[in-house]
């Protein structure tokens, strides 16, 4: 690293240049400006992004627009902003924008311009990760599947066919953003872009051609003239013109590959995704806050939560193999867009604490490091900068100072001395001191509330009285009409079928227009074979060396059995009759590969030998048979899930005692539940398939159960996190509830169509509302006062001290809800946690009264944690805690109960 003077000198021409660019942009803006911001320039130095001439410390919220609906976007963006994010980050989803080569689509959930404009109008910035390879647990990593059909193409390497397609798409997006005036220098929110994604992880598989590709991608991107910085994540050999950024659970040790680049964290994995038949990962808020605080402590300047809102893989967008429809990710905003607490609130406090340090953080070129103990350290940032509007020097003299005190000991808390004061640091935690004196936040002390989501049960969809709609007794929603069903033919159903000898590669045939590929052939069985099996007491088998993701074997129209896995061997015993037998092999994909090198070569279907074994004269090589191929389901192609076309199928009424099992379509109509709570459909009574509401594909469903073991009864936030550390849902289906966005529903008569493969009971399907019913808080005298109470000049000016303030408990129901009752309150030494709090001998008798008075009937309330508030000290010399459990109900319900 050079000296500060050297670096200043080095960056001078660049600054001058950027100033000229800036003025030019500003002048142009007088006439043309998208109006979200005064046009501003973005550059960077070794310390941070420089936005409009100022270094900034930025927190960013990852939200993928197609994982929500445009109607959800404003609320998601607003909640990100309220949570303290400065930036929204999204990938661009090529497969959604160019479903057919040359035919672009930018509407509905793919209206990226609208999304970016909403971010701009909220006053937030945007980091646009164009890729166009994105990984993202998205089908085929975001590549359109037609890309693999270009003869000679090789993805993500020095291949001219690929590079042409990639450049065309990236250019298209950059041009679109420029035309819409969405770059910062046009007054838009876009401050940064990304090309490629984690290519460094697989680059070595491509040898020299991989290296050439990186250089090409960088040059191509820069030459598009977007005039904001570009990043490549996980790319240690990123060229000088591109910032290499870090992805991971922790990035505090990360250093970019040049002294002139800032330390950016593009993906802070705050949770993880789930697979069908897998458990649900959770990352504790304390550890996440620790990771973020450590990052800023050790010189980081931009951090993005991957994901801040995960959302839903609607339709067949889920990647694979085997990723579930929900992309909840244990993110601060849950799949439905509700706050996931305490994560959201704890991070909000963290962001506020970091904001208080921003002046000092950007003023220093590097931190001063102090070792405080064997596993304890401090990083101190000092500077003389002024805060706009505040003349800090008038009350602090030597300038600003902010510090982070870290205890990286996983087991023990530590008492440390720092600048003449004593601090107690909980294990695996960071304390943040915006004025180098007062701790305003510690990552292990969660003052934010917890909220427990409930699902109010609407009635099952079959709730009918002689075919008529009836009024739901306790509310205002209507459910009605009965279920009808229609059979999906097994095997060939349309003239589009074709017959060839041998086994074809699945994706070459389906082009991923459907998950399903039918293979049909006829097998002759002689009397001798039958006698042979009888004598040996054995059955013949269909044996395939390797299949993905699901194989179903049908003999004479009956399902003989299924195998699933990713490139696993399939051996299916079958019962064959004497004479000709219809053999149908149904190959299914459940989300195409989205990660790794060469996945365009991966394909699907069957590999290796495909045989019938156990015949008297030996095995039959099915690769030599004539096969008739049929892509997809009849119902899919007739679009019987849409209101316009659903009568194209023959539907018959279904009765409870006569539910057909395999390969059936079911339909019913239902009325939308009242109110604005998010809506889910519970498909836990079904097997595997897909579902549509009013023609909208809500996703694949599969009631596959997670292993019984491998979950932790409690989750210890201390120590390094990995996705197997804190898991829940063992022994239960990975997913049973599926989001139906409100905007896809109309008041009444919503068409629900379900395609079921293996069998289930549609009569038990129900509609559920998703809301936070129970909220809990647990704040003690040893917690810090609310971070939001500190103002920048007060804290850095040393005008107030922590002793002037009291910790507080803050409780809040979701919008439209109020606190109906206080179910538990104890100021003293309550035991247990949310939903099982207990009083102990130390308990202020008026606890409930005080909290009820402050909170009941309100959307939000605060209670101070002090003896004075509870009429005296319930137990002297002991640290007191207030624990509260409250129930939220909708304001309208509350009003009608009064
Ligand atoms: C990263 C990748 C993301 C996402 C993430 C896991 O490696 O860049 O797109 O797939 O892993 O959720």
PDB file of N, CA and C in Angstrom, residues 157-158 199 203-215 237:
ATOM      1  N   UNK A 157     -17.131 -19.404 -21.725  1.00  0.00           N
ATOM      2  CA  UNK A 157     -15.727 -19.561 -22.061  1.00  0.00           C
ATOM      3  C   UNK A 157     -15.486 -18.808 -23.358  1.00  0.00           C
ATOM      4  N   UNK A 158     -14.267 -18.884 -23.826  1.00  0.00           N
ATOM      5  CA  UNK A 158     -13.886 -18.141 -25.010  1.00  0.00           C
ATOM      6  C   UNK A 158     -14.466 -18.824 -26.251  1.00  0.00           C
ATOM      7  N   UNK A 199     -17.433 -16.521 -11.553  1.00  0.00           N
ATOM      8  CA  UNK A 199     -16.740 -17.313 -12.563  1.00  0.00           C
ATOM      9  C   UNK A 199     -15.430 -17.882 -12.016  1.00  0.00           C
ATOM     10  N   UNK A 203     -13.352 -21.233 -13.112  1.00  0.00           N
ATOM     11  CA  UNK A 203     -12.487 -20.782 -14.206  1.00  0.00           C
ATOM     12  C   UNK A 203     -11.418 -21.806 -14.584  1.00  0.00           C
ATOM     13  N   UNK A 204     -10.865 -22.468 -13.578  1.00  0.00           N
ATOM     14  CA  UNK A 204      -9.753 -23.378 -13.870  1.00  0.00           C
ATOM     15  C   UNK A 204     -10.187 -24.535 -14.769  1.00  0.00           C
ATOM     16  N   UNK A 205     -11.474 -24.879 -14.750  1.00  0.00           N
ATOM     17  CA  UNK A 205     -11.950 -25.961 -15.626  1.00  0.00           C
ATOM     18  C   UNK A 205     -11.809 -25.589 -17.104  1.00  0.00           C
ATOM     19  N   UNK A 206     -11.655 -24.290 -17.378  1.00  0.00           N
ATOM     20  CA  UNK A 206     -11.614 -23.860 -18.785  1.00  0.00           C
ATOM     21  C   UNK A 206     -10.212 -23.481 -19.252  1.00  0.00           C
ATOM     22  N   UNK A 207      -9.231 -23.646 -18.367  1.00  0.00           N
ATOM     23  CA  UNK A 207      -7.849 -23.373 -18.758  1.00  0.00           C
ATOM     24  C   UNK A 207      -7.656 -21.955 -19.276  1.00  0.00           C
ATOM     25  N   UNK A 208      -6.812 -21.819 -20.265  1.00  0.00           N
ATOM     26  CA  UNK A 208      -6.484 -20.507 -20.816  1.00  0.00           C
ATOM     27  C   UNK A 208      -7.722 -19.817 -21.408  1.00  0.00           C
ATOM     28  N   UNK A 209      -8.616 -20.614 -21.962  1.00  0.00           N
ATOM     29  CA  UNK A 209      -9.809 -20.018 -22.591  1.00  0.00           C
ATOM     30  C   UNK A 209     -10.674 -19.333 -21.536  1.00  0.00           C
ATOM     31  N   UNK A 210     -10.648 -19.857 -20.330  1.00  0.00           N
ATOM     32  CA  UNK A 210     -11.378 -19.226 -19.230  1.00  0.00           C
ATOM     33  C   UNK A 210     -10.781 -17.859 -18.924  1.00  0.00           C
ATOM     34  N   UNK A 211      -9.459 -17.813 -18.900  1.00  0.00           N
ATOM     35  CA  UNK A 211      -8.791 -16.540 -18.606  1.00  0.00           C
ATOM     36  C   UNK A 211      -9.092 -15.503 -19.680  1.00  0.00           C
ATOM     37  N   UNK A 212      -9.075 -15.970 -20.925  1.00  0.00           N
ATOM     38  CA  UNK A 212      -9.390 -15.051 -22.031  1.00  0.00           C
ATOM     39  C   UNK A 212     -10.821 -14.526 -21.900  1.00  0.00           C
ATOM     40  N   UNK A 213     -11.681 -15.420 -21.493  1.00  0.00           N
ATOM     41  CA  UNK A 213     -13.098 -15.060 -21.369  1.00  0.00           C
ATOM     42  C   UNK A 213     -13.295 -13.967 -20.323  1.00  0.00           C
ATOM     43  N   UNK A 214     -12.587 -14.083 -19.209  1.00  0.00           N
ATOM     44  CA  UNK A 214     -12.709 -13.059 -18.160  1.00  0.00           C
ATOM     45  C   UNK A 214     -12.291 -11.692 -18.713  1.00  0.00           C
ATOM     46  N   UNK A 215     -11.184 -11.689 -19.442  1.00  0.00           N
ATOM     47  CA  UNK A 215     -10.697 -10.419 -19.996  1.00  0.00           C
ATOM     48  C   UNK A 215     -11.705  -9.865 -20.996  1.00  0.00           C
ATOM     49  N   UNK A 237      -8.942 -12.747 -10.356  1.00  0.00           N
ATOM     50  CA  UNK A 237      -8.137 -12.201 -11.452  1.00  0.00           C
ATOM     51  C   UNK A 237      -8.917 -11.178 -12.259  1.00  0.00           C
TER      52      UNK A 237
END
